[in-house]
PDB file of C-alpha atoms and ligand atoms in Angstrom:
ATOM      1  CA  LYS A 293      42.727  34.649  52.929  1.00 93.00           C
ATOM      2  CA  GLU A 294      44.147  31.428  51.827  1.00 93.00           C
ATOM      3  CA  SER A 295      42.150  30.263  48.651  1.00 90.00           C
ATOM      4  CA  GLN A 296      41.528  26.731  48.349  1.00 92.00           C
ATOM      5  CA  ALA A 297      44.030  26.157  45.701  1.00 92.00           C
ATOM      6  CA  GLU A 298      46.838  27.955  47.325  1.00 94.00           C
ATOM      7  CA  LYS A 299      45.388  25.196  50.252  1.00 96.00           C
ATOM      8  CA  PHE A 300      45.764  22.371  48.186  1.00 96.00           C
ATOM      9  CA  GLN A 301      49.289  23.663  47.309  1.00 96.00           C
ATOM     10  CA  ARG A 302      50.547  24.134  50.674  1.00 97.00           C
ATOM     11  CA  GLN A 303      49.022  20.480  51.597  1.00 97.00           C
ATOM     12  CA  HIS A 304      49.723  18.594  48.918  1.00 98.00           C
ATOM     13  CA  MET A 305      52.500  19.886  46.744  1.00 97.00           C
ATOM     14  CA  ASP A 306      56.339  19.291  47.019  1.00 98.00           C
ATOM     15  CA  PRO A 307      57.724  19.157  43.701  1.00 98.00           C
ATOM     16  CA  ASP A 308      61.499  19.565  44.239  1.00 97.00           C
ATOM     17  CA  THR A 309      61.875  16.545  46.596  1.00 96.00           C
ATOM     18  CA  SER A 310      63.008  13.186  45.337  1.00 88.00           C
ATOM     19  CA  THR A 311      64.127  10.850  47.491  1.00 90.00           C
ATOM     20  CA  VAL A 312      62.269  11.236  51.044  1.00 97.00           C
ATOM     21  CA  THR A 313      63.731  10.314  54.383  1.00 97.00           C
ATOM     22  CA  ALA A 314      62.174   8.374  57.451  1.00 98.00           C
ATOM     23  CA  SER A 315      61.520  11.992  58.855  1.00 98.00           C
ATOM     24  CA  TYR A 316      60.037  13.464  55.943  1.00 98.00           C
ATOM     25  CA  CYS A 317      56.793  13.458  57.287  1.00 98.00           C
ATOM     26  CA  ASN A 318      57.297  14.470  60.986  1.00 98.00           C
ATOM     27  CA  GLU A 319      59.137  17.672  59.488  1.00 98.00           C
ATOM     28  CA  MET A 320      56.969  18.371  56.506  1.00 98.00           C
ATOM     29  CA  MET A 321      53.572  18.048  58.004  1.00 98.00           C
ATOM     30  CA  LYS A 322      54.928  20.415  60.678  1.00 98.00           C
ATOM     31  CA  ARG A 323      56.407  22.913  58.304  1.00 98.00           C
ATOM     32  CA  ARG A 324      53.019  22.830  56.135  1.00 98.00           C
ATOM     33  CA  ASN A 325      50.903  23.499  59.095  1.00 98.00           C
ATOM     34  CA  MET A 326      49.300  20.177  59.246  1.00 98.00           C
ATOM     35  CA  THR A 327      50.029  20.262  63.058  1.00 98.00           C
ATOM     36  CA  VAL A 328      48.302  23.275  64.573  1.00 98.00           C
ATOM     37  CA  GLY A 329      45.611  22.123  66.988  1.00 97.00           C
ATOM     38  CA  GLN A 330      45.455  18.493  65.964  1.00 98.00           C
ATOM     39  CA  CYS A 331      47.506  16.292  64.104  1.00 98.00           C
ATOM     40  CA  LYS A 332      46.004  15.886  60.534  1.00 98.00           C
ATOM     41  CA  PRO A 333      45.627  11.962  60.461  1.00 98.00           C
ATOM     42  CA  VAL A 334      46.624  11.211  56.590  1.00 98.00           C
ATOM     43  CA  ASN A 335      48.222  13.516  54.127  1.00 98.00           C
ATOM     44  CA  THR A 336      49.800  12.770  50.764  1.00 98.00           C
ATOM     45  CA  PHE A 337      52.882  14.990  49.329  1.00 98.00           C
ATOM     46  CA  ILE A 338      52.986  14.950  45.263  1.00 98.00           C
ATOM     47  CA  HIS A 339      56.688  15.324  43.773  1.00 98.00           C
ATOM     48  CA  GLU A 340      55.855  16.152  40.477  1.00 98.00           C
ATOM     49  CA  PRO A 341      55.883  19.511  39.046  1.00 97.00           C
ATOM     50  CA  LEU A 342      52.735  21.796  39.466  1.00 96.00           C
ATOM     51  CA  PRO A 343      51.537  21.998  35.985  1.00 95.00           C
ATOM     52  CA  ASP A 344      51.611  18.336  35.659  1.00 97.00           C
ATOM     53  CA  VAL A 345      49.324  17.923  38.478  1.00 96.00           C
ATOM     54  CA  GLN A 346      46.590  21.019  37.026  1.00 95.00           C
ATOM     55  CA  VAL A 347      46.436  19.112  33.861  1.00 95.00           C
ATOM     56  CA  ILE A 348      44.697  16.177  35.827  1.00 96.00           C
ATOM     57  CA  CYS A 349      41.607  18.214  35.514  1.00 95.00           C
ATOM     58  CA  PHE A 350      41.487  17.584  31.996  1.00 94.00           C
ATOM     59  CA  GLN A 351      41.726  14.063  32.396  1.00 96.00           C
ATOM     60  CA  GLY A 352      39.650  11.105  33.367  1.00 96.00           C
ATOM     61  CA  ASN A 353      36.538  12.096  35.088  1.00 96.00           C
ATOM     62  CA  VAL A 354      35.589  10.295  38.151  1.00 97.00           C
ATOM     63  CA  THR A 355      33.053  10.439  41.233  1.00 98.00           C
ATOM     64  CA  CYS A 356      34.878  12.168  44.342  1.00 97.00           C
ATOM     65  CA  LYS A 357      34.278  10.461  47.787  1.00 98.00           C
ATOM     66  CA  ASN A 358      31.917  12.723  48.683  1.00 97.00           C
ATOM     67  CA  GLY A 359      29.605  11.926  46.055  1.00 98.00           C
ATOM     68  CA  LYS A 360      30.846  15.416  44.014  1.00 96.00           C
ATOM     69  CA  PRO A 361      30.990  15.094  40.521  1.00 96.00           C
ATOM     70  CA  ASN A 362      34.146  16.792  39.634  1.00 95.00           C
ATOM     71  CA  CYS A 363      37.063  14.561  40.612  1.00 97.00           C
ATOM     72  CA  HIS A 364      39.916  13.359  38.211  1.00 97.00           C
ATOM     73  CA  GLN A 365      42.420  10.441  38.173  1.00 98.00           C
ATOM     74  CA  SER A 366      45.790  11.151  36.584  1.00 98.00           C
ATOM     75  CA  SER A 367      46.717   9.188  33.280  1.00 98.00           C
ATOM     76  CA  SER A 368      50.084   8.328  34.648  1.00 98.00           C
ATOM     77  CA  LYS A 369      51.570   7.603  37.927  1.00 98.00           C
ATOM     78  CA  MET A 370      52.626  10.089  39.835  1.00 98.00           C
ATOM     79  CA  ARG A 371      55.753  10.028  42.817  1.00 98.00           C
ATOM     80  CA  ILE A 372      54.109  10.577  46.316  1.00 98.00           C
ATOM     81  CA  THR A 373      54.612  10.098  49.491  1.00 98.00           C
ATOM     82  CA  ASP A 374      51.729   9.448  52.003  1.00 98.00           C
ATOM     83  CA  CYS A 375      52.111  10.782  55.606  1.00 98.00           C
ATOM     84  CA  ARG A 376      49.860   8.723  58.000  1.00 98.00           C
ATOM     85  CA  LEU A 377      49.702   9.102  61.860  1.00 98.00           C
ATOM     86  CA  LYS A 378      51.334   6.346  63.814  1.00 98.00           C
ATOM     87  CA  LYS A 379      48.944   4.499  66.336  1.00 96.00           C
ATOM     88  CA  GLY A 380      49.951   6.152  69.701  1.00 95.00           C
ATOM     89  CA  SER A 381      51.023   9.266  68.698  1.00 97.00           C
ATOM     90  CA  LYS A 382      49.695  12.115  70.712  1.00 95.00           C
ATOM     91  CA  TYR A 383      49.321  15.880  69.997  1.00 97.00           C
ATOM     92  CA  PRO A 384      51.075  17.990  70.024  1.00 97.00           C
ATOM     93  CA  LYS A 385      53.824  15.013  69.416  1.00 97.00           C
ATOM     94  CA  CYS A 386      52.822  14.424  65.968  1.00 98.00           C
ATOM     95  CA  ASP A 387      54.669  11.205  64.742  1.00 98.00           C
ATOM     96  CA  TYR A 388      54.120  10.047  61.510  1.00 98.00           C
ATOM     97  CA  GLN A 389      54.982   6.908  59.246  1.00 98.00           C
ATOM     98  CA  THR A 390      56.287   8.000  55.805  1.00 98.00           C
ATOM     99  CA  GLN A 391      55.726   5.708  52.942  1.00 98.00           C
ATOM    100  CA  GLN A 392      57.059   6.600  49.409  1.00 98.00           C
ATOM    101  CA  LEU A 393      55.056   5.665  46.619  1.00 98.00           C
ATOM    102  CA  GLN A 394      54.615   5.882  42.755  1.00 98.00           C
ATOM    103  CA  LYS A 395      50.500   5.534  42.110  1.00 98.00           C
ATOM    104  CA  SER A 396      48.017   7.087  39.937  1.00 98.00           C
ATOM    105  CA  ILE A 397      46.306  10.149  41.981  1.00 98.00           C
ATOM    106  CA  ILE A 398      42.798  11.660  42.394  1.00 98.00           C
ATOM    107  CA  VAL A 399      42.248  15.143  42.574  1.00 97.00           C
ATOM    108  CA  ALA A 400      39.187  17.630  42.995  1.00 96.00           C
ATOM    109  CA  CYS A 401      39.073  20.432  40.729  1.00 96.00           C
ATOM    110  CA  GLU A 402      36.892  24.039  40.871  1.00 93.00           C
ATOM    111  CA  CYS A 403      36.655  27.232  38.627  1.00 79.00           C
ATOM    112  CA  VAL A 404      36.964  28.420  35.473  1.00 61.00           C
ATOM    113  CA  GLN A 405      41.020  28.150  36.037  1.00 62.00           C
ATOM    114  CA  TYR A 406      40.155  24.387  36.664  1.00 65.00           C
ATOM    115  CA  GLU A 407      42.620  24.678  39.837  1.00 80.00           C
ATOM    116  CA  THR A 408      42.639  21.607  41.952  1.00 85.00           C
ATOM    117  CA  VAL A 409      41.387  22.130  45.431  1.00 87.00           C
ATOM    118  CA  ASP A 410      41.150  18.443  47.250  1.00 92.00           C
ATOM    119  CA  PHE A 411      43.244  15.134  47.158  1.00 95.00           C
ATOM    120  CA  ASP A 412      40.973  12.602  46.917  1.00 96.00           C
ATOM    121  CA  GLY A 413      43.061   9.983  46.578  1.00 96.00           C
ATOM    122  CA  SER A 414      45.520   7.540  45.094  1.00 97.00           C
ATOM    123  CA  VAL A 415      44.965   4.167  43.147  1.00 95.00           C
TER     124      VAL A 415
HETATM  125  P1  LIG B 790      42.586  17.215  51.472  1.00 58.45           P
HETATM  126  O1  LIG B 790      42.835  18.050  50.133  1.00 58.45           O
HETATM  127  O2  LIG B 790      43.504  16.384  52.138  1.00 58.45           O
HETATM  128  O3  LIG B 790      41.197  16.451  51.525  1.00 58.45           O
HETATM  129  P2  LIG B 790      40.773  19.057  52.964  1.00 58.45           P
HETATM  130  O4  LIG B 790      41.577  20.587  53.663  1.00 58.45           O
HETATM  131  O5  LIG B 790      40.019  18.012  53.644  1.00 58.45           O
HETATM  132  O6  LIG B 790      42.178  18.509  52.335  1.00 58.45           O
HETATM  133  O7  LIG B 790      40.246  19.751  51.898  1.00 58.45           O
HETATM  134  C1  LIG B 790      40.467  20.509  50.759  1.00 58.45           C
HETATM  135  C2  LIG B 790      39.400  21.514  50.351  1.00 58.45           C
HETATM  136  O8  LIG B 790      38.614  20.883  49.773  1.00 58.45           O
HETATM  137  C3  LIG B 790      38.126  21.583  51.461  1.00 58.45           C
HETATM  138  O9  LIG B 790      37.909  22.851  51.463  1.00 58.45           O
HETATM  139  P3  LIG B 790      38.238  23.997  52.828  1.00 58.45           P
HETATM  140  O10 LIG B 790      39.750  24.151  52.342  1.00 58.45           O
HETATM  141  O11 LIG B 790      37.343  25.062  51.997  1.00 58.45           O
HETATM  142  O12 LIG B 790      37.704  23.528  54.021  1.00 58.45           O
HETATM  143  C4  LIG B 790      37.211  20.627  51.038  1.00 58.45           C
HETATM  144  O13 LIG B 790      36.054  20.663  51.539  1.00 58.45           O
HETATM  145  C5  LIG B 790      37.386  20.813  49.628  1.00 58.45           C
HETATM  146  N1  LIG B 790      36.570  19.655  48.617  1.00 58.45           N
HETATM  147  C6  LIG B 790      36.844  18.257  49.186  1.00 58.45           C
HETATM  148  N2  LIG B 790      36.122  17.730  47.904  1.00 58.45           N
HETATM  149  C7  LIG B 790      35.907  18.536  47.225  1.00 58.45           C
HETATM  150  C8  LIG B 790      35.290  18.502  45.679  1.00 58.45           C
HETATM  151  N3  LIG B 790      35.007  17.472  45.439  1.00 58.45           N
HETATM  152  N4  LIG B 790      34.889  19.716  45.252  1.00 58.45           N
HETATM  153  C9  LIG B 790      35.643  20.702  45.777  1.00 58.45           C
HETATM  154  N5  LIG B 790      36.066  20.989  46.847  1.00 58.45           N
HETATM  155  C10 LIG B 790      36.163  19.725  47.606  1.00 58.45           C
END
C-alpha cells in the first residue's frame, strides 16, 4: 500500500519541471492519479529537489489548518504551481487553471524520519 510519504510525493513533488505550460495541470493531475473517481479541486506541485522539501520539517513550526501541531513553514520561497479546478469543469473532464508561483510553503511532517505527509498551504 502507498505510504503517506509516497502519497505526498505523488501528489506534490515535481522537481524536474522549471517552466510550466497552460496545460500543465490538466496533464499532471491526470498523470498523478488525482482525477480518478472525482477531480481533486485544488492541488499544488513543488518544483524543488525532494531533500530541500524534507528539511522544511526542521524549519519554523506552525499549527496546521486541521489544528494539529506538526506543520512547518519553509524559511525560503519555493517554486510551486497551483492547480485549481475551473468553474464549470465536470468529471470526468477535469479542466484546471495553472498558476506558477514563488511562495513559502507549509507541510505536515510525521514519524522518526520526519517525512512530509501533507501539503498544508502556501503564504
Ligand atoms: P494534501 O496533501 O493535498 O492535503 P490529502 O490526500 O488530503 O492531500 O492529505 C494527505 C494526507 O495527510 C492525508 O492522509 P491519508 O493519505 O491517510 O488520507 C491527511 O489525512 C494527512 N494529513 C493532513 N493533515 C495532517 C497533519 N497535520 N499531520 C499528519 N497528517 C496529516
